[in-house]
């Protein structure tokens, strides 16, 4: 989809330096700061946590990871952090999709699309460290930590108040970007409604070590209780996301490591060899939260505050990065203050953002929900369909490429940032 047109670019006519405040310094808030500081803007990030750079876990058994899509790699190139991120990330050159107990198998290969990799996997804390380092080098970004935003005023001007160890402070700003996660209080305080869908499933996440080094392949295995993903972390280490029924998750969490490894091996099979070690396990209920609107006055919702997805396709962070790319594309080279002086143009920009994001988010959500219901349901009739779907996917290049493009974050086209440039 093309970028909707907006008011005439007016950057450079304004005397005052424009400012943007970001509520929440999670991975998405930090990436947004790096993107939105361009065009001479001052960006403040208000984060309630302390965000200290963390030490690398030496074995990496307890680290949490994120799979980066091809489009996210392009966005990191535009933000000039890809070189730092790349040497900490593991490439995914093949994605192997199968369904437990059924004959269909499909393989998506980077080489079929003339790509070096379909995506990459990186430990979240290493990615966070890269972002913090880049932010600390920037003169345009002010990161305020241990500060919780308590109120937002957007009727007459945009202003927020936050509580910090130094007391209550307030900040006047031209635009407020809300990135405070799925349970967003900022979103609620603006009266933006959201819908939460409970999938009645839980995810167990952990890292595992197999008995031999393995190629750069990711595995998505659909089981009767939900999808099981293995993402390569380099050498013989894999990040595992195991989605199952809540009661099964309780039982699996209660097992000792040895018994848990046996259950996991039995469910996943032996295509990566024997599981030798398992890290700390975390479990949580799976929900999807969707904001009913993405903008209000001078506020914009991004990341999990806008849409928190089921992790089946590993798309939440990737989708949030594309929120940022869309917003940056719509603001690039344009003055927010001039748009504020002429409210029609700012509201046009925000309406354009809403339109761009709603359509892509709906598409990604439908694909994720479709996969969850197709592959998490144990009705006998569906078993045949599942196998056929996977078999067909493997022999129908066009269908396969649609799934691959969606996974790579390219299904809806893109703007300059999604092609690796800021403008
Ligand atoms: C098991 C699992 C696996 C996943 N795997 C993948 C994957 O492979 N690929 C992928 O793309 N995505 C994946 N995701 C999704 C991804 O992790 C999230 O979409 C992404 O991290 C969301 O980031 P965020 O910054 O929007 O929200 P959050 O990470 O929730 O950050 C919100 C921040 O706001 C701060 N905050 C909250 N309230 C306030 C306040 N009032 N004032 C100031 N600060 C505040 C919080 O302290 C926090 O730091 C996965 C998710 C799960 C659960």
CSV table of C-alpha atoms and ligand atoms in Angstrom, one decimal:
chain,number,residue,atom,x,y,z
A,1,UNK,CA,0.0,0.0,0.0
A,2,UNK,CA,1.4,3.5,-0.8
A,3,UNK,CA,1.9,6.2,1.7
A,4,UNK,CA,-1.2,8.5,1.9
A,5,UNK,CA,-0.4,12.2,1.0
A,6,UNK,CA,-0.4,14.9,3.6
A,7,UNK,CA,0.0,18.7,4.0
A,8,UNK,CA,2.9,20.5,2.3
A,9,UNK,CA,6.3,19.8,4.0
A,10,UNK,CA,7.2,22.8,6.1
A,11,UNK,CA,10.3,21.8,8.1
A,12,UNK,CA,12.8,24.6,8.5
A,13,UNK,CA,10.2,27.4,8.7
A,14,UNK,CA,9.8,26.9,12.5
A,15,UNK,CA,12.2,28.8,14.8
A,16,UNK,CA,11.6,26.5,17.8
A,17,UNK,CA,13.0,23.0,18.1
A,18,UNK,CA,10.2,20.6,18.0
A,19,UNK,CA,9.8,17.9,20.7
A,20,UNK,CA,8.3,14.5,21.0
A,21,UNK,CA,7.7,12.6,24.3
A,22,UNK,CA,7.6,8.9,24.3
A,23,UNK,CA,5.8,7.1,27.2
A,24,UNK,CA,7.7,3.8,27.9
A,25,UNK,CA,11.3,2.9,27.1
A,26,UNK,CA,10.7,-0.8,26.2
A,27,UNK,CA,12.4,-2.1,23.0
A,28,UNK,CA,9.8,-0.3,20.9
A,29,UNK,CA,10.0,3.1,22.8
A,30,UNK,CA,13.8,3.1,22.5
A,31,UNK,CA,13.6,2.3,18.7
A,32,UNK,CA,11.0,5.0,18.3
A,33,UNK,CA,13.3,7.5,19.9
A,34,UNK,CA,16.2,6.6,17.5
A,35,UNK,CA,13.8,7.0,14.5
A,36,UNK,CA,12.0,10.2,15.6
A,37,UNK,CA,15.0,12.2,16.6
A,38,UNK,CA,15.6,12.9,12.9
A,39,UNK,CA,14.5,16.2,11.3
A,40,UNK,CA,16.1,18.1,14.2
A,41,UNK,CA,13.6,17.0,16.9
A,42,UNK,CA,14.2,16.7,20.6
A,43,UNK,CA,12.9,13.4,21.9
A,44,UNK,CA,12.3,12.6,25.6
A,45,UNK,CA,11.7,9.0,26.7
A,46,UNK,CA,10.0,8.5,30.0
A,47,UNK,CA,10.5,5.0,31.4
A,48,UNK,CA,9.4,3.7,34.8
A,49,UNK,CA,12.1,1.0,35.0
A,50,UNK,CA,15.8,1.6,35.5
A,51,UNK,CA,17.0,0.3,32.1
A,52,UNK,CA,20.6,-0.5,33.1
A,53,UNK,CA,22.7,-2.2,30.5
A,54,UNK,CA,22.7,-5.9,31.5
A,55,UNK,CA,25.6,-8.3,31.6
A,56,UNK,CA,25.5,-11.1,29.0
A,57,UNK,CA,24.4,-14.4,30.6
A,58,UNK,CA,27.6,-16.5,29.8
A,59,UNK,CA,25.8,-19.7,28.6
A,60,UNK,CA,22.7,-17.8,27.4
A,61,UNK,CA,20.4,-20.5,28.8
A,62,UNK,CA,18.2,-18.1,30.6
A,63,UNK,CA,18.1,-15.3,28.0
A,64,UNK,CA,14.9,-14.2,26.2
A,65,UNK,CA,15.0,-13.8,22.4
A,66,UNK,CA,13.2,-12.1,19.6
A,67,UNK,CA,13.1,-13.1,15.9
A,68,UNK,CA,13.7,-10.2,13.6
A,69,UNK,CA,12.0,-10.2,10.3
A,70,UNK,CA,13.7,-9.1,7.0
A,71,UNK,CA,11.8,-5.8,7.2
A,72,UNK,CA,13.0,-5.2,10.7
A,73,UNK,CA,16.6,-5.7,9.5
A,74,UNK,CA,16.0,-2.9,6.9
A,75,UNK,CA,14.6,-0.6,9.6
A,76,UNK,CA,17.7,-1.3,11.8
A,77,UNK,CA,19.9,-0.4,8.8
A,78,UNK,CA,18.0,2.9,8.4
A,79,UNK,CA,18.5,3.6,12.2
A,80,UNK,CA,22.3,2.8,11.6
A,81,UNK,CA,22.4,0.1,14.3
A,82,UNK,CA,22.3,-3.0,12.0
A,83,UNK,CA,26.1,-3.5,12.1
A,84,UNK,CA,26.1,-3.7,15.9
A,85,UNK,CA,23.0,-5.9,16.0
A,86,UNK,CA,24.1,-8.2,13.2
A,87,UNK,CA,27.1,-9.6,14.9
A,88,UNK,CA,25.0,-10.5,18.0
A,89,UNK,CA,22.2,-12.1,16.0
A,90,UNK,CA,21.8,-15.6,14.5
A,91,UNK,CA,20.6,-15.9,10.9
A,92,UNK,CA,17.5,-18.0,9.9
A,93,UNK,CA,18.2,-19.4,6.5
A,94,UNK,CA,15.4,-22.0,6.5
A,95,UNK,CA,12.0,-22.1,8.2
A,96,UNK,CA,10.7,-25.7,8.6
A,97,UNK,CA,7.0,-25.9,9.3
A,98,UNK,CA,5.4,-29.2,10.3
A,99,UNK,CA,2.4,-30.6,12.2
A,100,UNK,CA,3.0,-33.3,14.8
A,101,UNK,CA,1.6,-36.7,13.7
A,102,UNK,CA,0.8,-35.6,10.2
A,103,UNK,CA,2.7,-36.0,6.9
A,104,UNK,CA,2.8,-32.5,5.6
A,105,UNK,CA,6.0,-30.5,5.9
A,106,UNK,CA,6.9,-27.2,4.4
A,107,UNK,CA,10.3,-25.5,4.1
A,108,UNK,CA,10.8,-21.8,3.4
A,109,UNK,CA,14.3,-21.0,2.2
A,110,UNK,CA,16.1,-17.7,2.1
A,111,UNK,CA,17.9,-18.7,-1.1
A,112,UNK,CA,14.5,-19.1,-2.9
A,113,UNK,CA,14.1,-15.3,-2.4
A,114,UNK,CA,17.8,-14.5,-3.1
A,115,UNK,CA,18.2,-13.4,0.5
A,116,UNK,CA,21.1,-14.0,2.9
A,117,UNK,CA,18.5,-14.9,5.6
A,118,UNK,CA,14.7,-14.9,6.2
A,119,UNK,CA,15.4,-13.2,9.5
A,120,UNK,CA,17.6,-13.2,12.6
A,121,UNK,CA,17.2,-14.2,16.2
A,122,UNK,CA,18.7,-12.0,18.9
A,123,UNK,CA,18.6,-12.1,22.7
A,124,UNK,CA,16.4,-9.2,23.9
A,125,UNK,CA,18.9,-8.0,26.5
A,126,UNK,CA,21.7,-7.7,23.8
A,127,UNK,CA,19.3,-5.8,21.5
A,128,UNK,CA,18.4,-3.5,24.4
A,129,UNK,CA,22.1,-2.9,25.2
A,130,UNK,CA,22.7,-1.9,21.5
A,131,UNK,CA,19.7,0.5,21.6
A,132,UNK,CA,20.8,2.1,24.9
A,133,UNK,CA,24.4,2.6,23.6
A,134,UNK,CA,23.1,4.4,20.5
A,135,UNK,CA,20.7,6.5,22.6
A,136,UNK,CA,23.5,7.5,25.0
A,137,UNK,CA,25.5,8.7,22.0
A,138,UNK,CA,22.6,11.0,20.8
A,139,UNK,CA,22.4,14.6,21.8
A,140,UNK,CA,18.8,14.8,20.7
A,141,UNK,CA,17.4,12.1,23.0
A,142,UNK,CA,16.8,12.5,26.7
A,143,UNK,CA,16.1,9.2,28.4
A,144,UNK,CA,14.5,9.7,31.8
A,145,UNK,CA,14.4,6.4,33.8
A,146,UNK,CA,12.6,5.5,37.1
A,147,UNK,CA,9.9,7.9,36.0
A,148,UNK,CA,6.3,6.9,35.7
A,149,UNK,CA,3.9,8.9,33.6
A,150,UNK,CA,0.8,9.7,35.7
A,151,UNK,CA,-1.2,12.0,33.5
A,152,UNK,CA,-1.5,13.2,29.9
A,153,UNK,CA,-3.3,16.4,28.7
A,154,UNK,CA,-3.9,16.7,25.0
A,155,UNK,CA,-7.0,19.0,24.8
A,156,UNK,CA,-5.3,22.4,24.4
A,157,UNK,CA,-1.6,21.6,24.3
A,158,UNK,CA,0.2,18.3,24.9
A,159,UNK,CA,1.6,17.9,28.3
A,160,UNK,CA,2.4,15.0,30.5
A,161,UNK,CA,3.3,14.6,34.2
A,162,UNK,CA,5.5,12.0,35.6
A,163,UNK,CA,6.6,10.9,39.1
A,164,UNK,CA,10.4,10.5,39.5
A,165,UNK,CA,12.7,10.1,42.5
A,166,UNK,CA,13.0,13.9,42.3
A,167,UNK,CA,9.2,14.4,42.6
A,168,UNK,CA,6.4,15.2,40.1
A,169,UNK,CA,7.6,16.8,36.9
A,170,UNK,CA,5.8,17.9,33.8
A,171,UNK,CA,6.8,18.2,30.2
A,172,UNK,CA,5.2,20.2,27.4
A,173,UNK,CA,5.6,18.6,24.0
A,174,UNK,CA,4.4,18.7,20.4
A,175,UNK,CA,3.5,15.1,20.1
A,176,UNK,CA,3.1,12.2,22.6
A,177,UNK,CA,4.0,8.7,21.4
A,178,UNK,CA,2.5,6.0,23.7
A,179,UNK,CA,4.7,2.9,24.0
A,180,UNK,CA,3.9,1.7,27.5
A,181,UNK,CA,3.0,-1.9,26.5
A,182,UNK,CA,-0.1,-4.1,26.4
A,183,UNK,CA,-1.5,-3.0,29.7
A,184,UNK,CA,-1.0,0.7,28.6
A,185,UNK,CA,-2.4,3.0,31.3
A,186,UNK,CA,-1.7,6.0,29.0
A,187,UNK,CA,-4.0,4.5,26.4
A,188,UNK,CA,-6.7,4.0,29.1
A,189,UNK,CA,-6.3,7.5,30.5
A,190,UNK,CA,-7.1,8.9,27.1
A,191,UNK,CA,-10.3,6.9,27.0
A,192,UNK,CA,-9.1,4.8,24.1
A,193,UNK,CA,-10.9,1.5,24.4
A,194,UNK,CA,-9.2,-1.9,23.8
A,195,UNK,CA,-10.3,-5.4,23.3
A,196,UNK,CA,-8.6,-8.4,25.0
A,197,UNK,CA,-9.0,-11.8,23.5
A,198,UNK,CA,-8.0,-14.8,25.7
A,199,UNK,CA,-6.7,-17.7,23.5
A,200,UNK,CA,-7.2,-20.0,26.5
A,201,UNK,CA,-3.6,-21.1,25.9
A,202,UNK,CA,-0.3,-20.6,27.8
A,203,UNK,CA,3.2,-20.2,26.5
A,204,UNK,CA,6.2,-21.8,28.1
A,205,UNK,CA,9.5,-20.1,27.0
A,206,UNK,CA,12.9,-21.5,27.7
A,207,UNK,CA,16.3,-22.1,25.9
A,208,UNK,CA,17.5,-25.6,25.1
A,209,UNK,CA,20.9,-27.0,24.1
A,210,UNK,CA,20.9,-29.9,21.6
A,211,UNK,CA,23.7,-32.5,21.4
A,212,UNK,CA,25.3,-31.2,18.2
A,213,UNK,CA,25.8,-28.0,16.3
A,214,UNK,CA,23.0,-27.3,13.9
A,215,UNK,CA,22.4,-25.3,10.7
A,216,UNK,CA,20.7,-21.9,10.8
A,217,UNK,CA,17.1,-23.2,10.6
A,218,UNK,CA,14.0,-22.2,12.6
A,219,UNK,CA,11.3,-24.8,13.3
A,220,UNK,CA,7.6,-24.1,13.8
A,221,UNK,CA,5.8,-27.3,14.8
A,222,UNK,CA,2.0,-27.4,15.2
A,223,UNK,CA,0.9,-29.8,17.9
A,224,UNK,CA,-2.6,-30.7,19.1
A,225,UNK,CA,-2.4,-28.2,21.9
A,226,UNK,CA,-0.6,-25.4,20.0
A,227,UNK,CA,2.5,-24.3,18.1
A,228,UNK,CA,6.0,-25.1,19.3
A,229,UNK,CA,8.7,-22.9,17.9
A,230,UNK,CA,12.5,-23.5,18.0
A,231,UNK,CA,14.6,-20.5,17.0
A,232,UNK,CA,18.3,-20.8,16.3
A,233,UNK,CA,20.6,-18.9,18.8
A,234,UNK,CA,23.9,-20.1,17.3
A,235,UNK,CA,25.9,-23.3,17.7
A,236,UNK,CA,23.6,-25.8,19.4
A,237,UNK,CA,21.5,-23.4,21.4
A,238,UNK,CA,17.8,-22.8,20.5
A,239,UNK,CA,15.1,-20.5,21.9
A,240,UNK,CA,11.9,-22.5,22.5
A,241,UNK,CA,8.3,-21.1,22.6
A,242,UNK,CA,5.9,-23.9,23.5
A,243,UNK,CA,2.2,-23.0,23.3
A,244,UNK,CA,-0.1,-25.4,25.1
A,245,UNK,CA,-3.4,-25.7,27.0
A,246,UNK,CA,-3.2,-23.9,30.4
A,247,UNK,CA,-3.6,-27.2,32.4
A,248,UNK,CA,-0.8,-28.8,30.3
A,249,UNK,CA,1.4,-25.8,30.9
A,250,UNK,CA,0.9,-26.1,34.7
A,251,UNK,CA,1.9,-29.7,34.6
A,252,UNK,CA,5.0,-29.1,32.4
A,253,UNK,CA,6.1,-26.2,34.6
A,254,UNK,CA,5.9,-28.5,37.7
A,255,UNK,CA,8.2,-31.1,36.1
A,256,UNK,CA,11.9,-31.3,37.0
A,257,UNK,CA,14.4,-30.4,34.1
A,258,UNK,CA,14.9,-34.1,33.1
A,259,UNK,CA,11.2,-34.9,32.8
A,260,UNK,CA,10.5,-31.6,31.1
A,261,UNK,CA,13.3,-32.3,28.5
A,262,UNK,CA,11.7,-35.7,27.8
A,263,UNK,CA,8.3,-34.2,27.3
A,264,UNK,CA,9.7,-31.6,25.0
A,265,UNK,CA,11.7,-34.1,23.0
A,266,UNK,CA,8.6,-36.3,22.6
A,267,UNK,CA,6.6,-33.4,21.3
A,268,UNK,CA,9.2,-31.8,19.1
A,269,UNK,CA,10.9,-35.0,17.8
A,270,UNK,CA,14.5,-35.6,16.9
A,271,UNK,CA,15.1,-33.4,13.9
A,272,UNK,CA,17.7,-31.4,15.9
A,273,UNK,CA,19.1,-34.4,17.8
A,274,UNK,CA,18.9,-35.0,21.6
A,275,UNK,CA,18.1,-32.2,24.0
A,276,UNK,CA,21.0,-32.0,26.5
A,277,UNK,CA,20.2,-29.0,28.7
A,278,UNK,CA,17.3,-26.7,29.4
A,279,UNK,CA,17.3,-23.2,30.9
A,280,UNK,CA,14.9,-21.5,33.3
A,281,UNK,CA,11.2,-21.8,32.2
A,282,UNK,CA,8.7,-19.0,32.2
A,283,UNK,CA,5.0,-19.5,31.6
A,284,UNK,CA,2.2,-17.0,30.9
A,285,UNK,CA,-1.4,-16.9,29.6
A,286,UNK,CA,-1.7,-15.9,25.9
A,287,UNK,CA,-3.9,-13.0,25.1
A,288,UNK,CA,-4.2,-10.5,22.3
A,289,UNK,CA,-4.9,-6.9,23.1
A,290,UNK,CA,-6.1,-4.6,20.4
A,291,UNK,CA,-6.6,-0.8,20.8
A,292,UNK,CA,-9.8,0.4,19.1
A,293,UNK,CA,-8.1,3.5,17.9
A,294,UNK,CA,-4.4,4.3,17.3
A,295,UNK,CA,-4.5,8.1,17.6
A,296,UNK,CA,-6.1,10.8,19.6
A,297,UNK,CA,-5.5,14.6,19.3
A,298,UNK,CA,-1.7,14.8,19.5
A,299,UNK,CA,-1.1,11.2,20.7
A,300,UNK,CA,-0.1,8.1,18.8
A,301,UNK,CA,-0.1,4.5,20.0
A,302,UNK,CA,2.7,2.2,18.9
A,303,UNK,CA,4.0,-1.3,19.7
A,304,UNK,CA,2.2,-3.5,22.3
A,305,UNK,CA,0.2,-0.4,23.5
A,306,UNK,CA,-1.5,-0.5,20.0
A,307,UNK,CA,-1.5,-4.3,19.4
A,308,UNK,CA,-0.1,-7.1,21.5
A,309,UNK,CA,-0.1,-10.3,19.5
A,310,UNK,CA,-0.1,-14.1,20.0
A,311,UNK,CA,3.6,-15.0,19.7
A,312,UNK,CA,2.8,-17.8,17.2
A,313,UNK,CA,4.4,-16.0,14.3
A,314,UNK,CA,6.9,-14.0,16.3
A,315,UNK,CA,5.6,-10.7,14.9
A,316,UNK,CA,4.9,-8.4,17.9
A,317,UNK,CA,8.2,-6.5,18.0
A,318,UNK,CA,8.4,-6.6,14.2
A,319,UNK,CA,4.9,-5.1,13.8
A,320,UNK,CA,5.9,-2.4,16.4
A,321,UNK,CA,9.0,-1.5,14.4
A,322,UNK,CA,6.7,-1.1,11.3
A,323,UNK,CA,4.5,1.3,13.4
A,324,UNK,CA,7.6,3.4,14.0
A,325,UNK,CA,8.6,3.3,10.3
A,326,UNK,CA,5.1,4.4,9.2
A,327,UNK,CA,5.1,7.3,11.8
A,328,UNK,CA,8.6,8.4,10.9
A,329,UNK,CA,7.7,8.3,7.2
A,330,UNK,CA,4.6,10.5,7.8
A,331,UNK,CA,6.5,13.0,10.0
A,332,UNK,CA,9.8,13.1,8.0
A,333,UNK,CA,10.6,16.6,6.6
A,334,UNK,CA,7.4,18.0,8.1
A,335,UNK,CA,6.9,20.4,11.0
A,336,UNK,CA,4.7,19.1,13.7
A,337,UNK,CA,4.3,22.6,15.2
A,338,UNK,CA,3.1,24.0,11.9
A,339,UNK,CA,0.7,21.1,11.7
A,340,UNK,CA,-0.4,21.9,15.2
A,341,UNK,CA,-1.0,25.6,14.3
A,342,UNK,CA,-3.1,24.2,11.4
A,343,UNK,CA,-4.8,21.3,13.1
A,344,UNK,CA,-6.2,20.0,9.9
A,345,UNK,CA,-2.8,18.9,8.7
A,346,UNK,CA,-1.8,17.2,11.9
A,347,UNK,CA,-5.0,15.3,12.1
A,348,UNK,CA,-4.5,14.3,8.4
A,349,UNK,CA,-1.1,12.9,9.3
A,350,UNK,CA,-2.5,11.0,12.3
A,351,UNK,CA,-5.4,9.7,10.2
A,352,UNK,CA,-2.9,8.5,7.6
A,353,UNK,CA,-1.0,6.7,10.3
A,354,UNK,CA,-4.2,5.1,11.6
A,355,UNK,CA,-5.2,4.0,8.1
A,356,UNK,CA,-1.8,2.5,7.3
A,357,UNK,CA,-1.4,0.7,10.6
A,358,UNK,CA,-4.9,-0.6,11.0
A,359,UNK,CA,-4.8,-2.4,7.6
A,360,UNK,CA,-1.5,-4.1,8.2
A,361,UNK,CA,-2.3,-5.0,11.8
A,362,UNK,CA,-5.6,-6.6,10.8
A,363,UNK,CA,-3.8,-8.7,8.2
A,364,UNK,CA,-1.1,-9.9,10.6
A,365,UNK,CA,-3.7,-10.6,13.3
A,366,UNK,CA,-5.9,-12.6,10.9
A,367,UNK,CA,-2.9,-14.7,9.7
A,368,UNK,CA,-1.8,-15.3,13.3
A,369,UNK,CA,-5.3,-16.2,14.5
A,370,UNK,CA,-5.9,-18.4,11.4
A,371,UNK,CA,-2.8,-20.4,12.1
A,372,UNK,CA,-3.7,-20.7,15.8
A,373,UNK,CA,-7.1,-22.0,15.1
A,374,UNK,CA,-6.1,-24.2,12.2
A,375,UNK,CA,-3.2,-25.9,14.0
A,376,UNK,CA,-4.4,-25.9,17.6
A,377,UNK,CA,-7.6,-27.7,17.0
A,378,UNK,CA,-7.7,-31.5,17.2
A,379,UNK,CA,-10.9,-32.2,15.2
A,380,UNK,CA,-10.2,-35.3,13.0
A,381,UNK,CA,-11.4,-33.5,9.8
A,382,UNK,CA,-9.0,-30.7,10.4
A,383,UNK,CA,-6.1,-33.2,10.7
A,384,UNK,CA,-6.4,-34.0,7.0
A,385,UNK,CA,-6.7,-30.4,6.1
A,386,UNK,CA,-3.6,-29.4,8.1
A,387,UNK,CA,-1.5,-32.0,6.4
A,388,UNK,CA,-2.8,-31.0,3.0
A,389,UNK,CA,-2.2,-27.3,3.8
A,390,UNK,CA,1.4,-28.0,4.6
A,391,UNK,CA,1.9,-30.3,1.7
A,392,UNK,CA,0.3,-27.8,-0.7
A,393,UNK,CA,2.4,-24.9,0.8
A,394,UNK,CA,5.5,-26.8,-0.1
A,395,UNK,CA,4.7,-27.3,-3.7
A,396,UNK,CA,2.9,-24.1,-4.5
A,397,UNK,CA,5.5,-21.4,-4.8
A,398,UNK,CA,3.1,-18.4,-5.0
A,399,UNK,CA,1.3,-19.4,-1.8
A,400,UNK,CA,4.5,-20.2,0.0
A,401,UNK,CA,5.9,-16.8,-1.0
A,402,UNK,CA,2.9,-15.0,0.4
A,403,UNK,CA,3.4,-16.8,3.8
A,404,UNK,CA,7.2,-16.0,3.6
A,405,UNK,CA,6.6,-12.4,2.7
A,406,UNK,CA,4.2,-12.0,5.5
A,407,UNK,CA,6.7,-13.5,7.9
A,408,UNK,CA,9.4,-11.3,6.6
A,409,UNK,CA,7.2,-8.2,7.2
A,410,UNK,CA,6.9,-7.4,3.5
A,411,UNK,CA,3.4,-8.4,2.6
A,412,UNK,CA,2.1,-4.9,2.6
A,413,UNK,CA,4.9,-3.2,0.7
A,414,UNK,CA,6.6,-0.5,2.8
A,415,UNK,CA,8.2,3.0,3.0
A,416,UNK,CA,11.8,4.2,2.9
A,417,UNK,CA,12.7,2.9,6.4
A,418,UNK,CA,11.5,-0.5,5.5
A,419,UNK,CA,13.9,-0.4,2.6
A,420,UNK,CA,16.8,0.6,4.8
A,421,UNK,CA,16.8,4.4,4.4
A,422,UNK,CA,15.4,7.2,6.5
A,423,UNK,CA,14.0,9.2,3.5
B,1,LIG,C1,6.9,-15.5,24.4
B,1,LIG,C2,7.0,-14.3,23.5
B,1,LIG,C3,7.9,-14.4,22.3
B,1,LIG,C4,7.9,-13.4,21.5
B,1,LIG,N1,8.7,-13.5,20.4
B,1,LIG,C5,8.8,-12.5,19.5
B,1,LIG,C6,9.5,-12.6,18.3
B,1,LIG,O1,10.2,-13.6,18.1
B,1,LIG,N2,9.5,-11.5,17.4
B,1,LIG,C7,8.8,-10.4,17.6
B,1,LIG,O2,8.7,-9.5,16.8
B,1,LIG,N3,8.1,-10.3,18.8
B,1,LIG,C8,8.0,-11.3,19.7
B,1,LIG,N4,7.3,-11.1,20.8
B,1,LIG,C9,6.6,-9.8,21.1
B,1,LIG,C10,7.5,-8.7,21.6
B,1,LIG,O3,8.3,-9.2,22.7
B,1,LIG,C11,6.7,-7.5,22.0
B,1,LIG,O4,5.8,-7.2,21.0
B,1,LIG,C12,7.6,-6.2,22.2
B,1,LIG,O5,8.7,-6.5,23.0
B,1,LIG,C13,6.8,-5.1,22.8
B,1,LIG,O6,7.5,-4.0,23.1
B,1,LIG,P1,6.9,-2.7,23.7
B,1,LIG,O7,8.1,-1.8,23.9
B,1,LIG,O8,5.8,-2.2,22.9
B,1,LIG,O9,6.2,-3.1,25.1
B,1,LIG,P2,6.9,-3.5,26.5
B,1,LIG,O10,8.0,-4.4,26.3
B,1,LIG,O11,5.8,-3.9,27.3
B,1,LIG,O12,7.5,-2.1,27.1
B,1,LIG,C14,6.7,-1.1,27.7
B,1,LIG,C15,7.6,-0.3,28.6
B,1,LIG,O13,6.8,0.8,29.1
B,1,LIG,C16,7.2,1.0,30.5
B,1,LIG,N5,6.0,1.6,31.1
B,1,LIG,C17,4.8,1.1,31.4
B,1,LIG,N6,4.0,2.0,32.0
B,1,LIG,C18,4.7,3.2,32.1
B,1,LIG,C19,4.4,4.5,32.6
B,1,LIG,N7,3.2,4.8,33.1
B,1,LIG,N8,5.4,5.4,32.5
B,1,LIG,C20,6.6,5.1,32.0
B,1,LIG,N9,6.9,3.9,31.5
B,1,LIG,C21,6.0,2.9,31.5
B,1,LIG,C22,7.5,-0.4,31.0
B,1,LIG,O14,8.4,-0.3,32.1
B,1,LIG,C23,8.2,-1.0,29.8
B,1,LIG,O15,9.6,-0.8,29.8
B,1,LIG,C24,7.2,-12.2,21.7
B,1,LIG,C25,6.4,-12.1,22.9
B,1,LIG,C26,6.3,-13.1,23.7
B,1,LIG,C27,5.4,-13.0,24.9
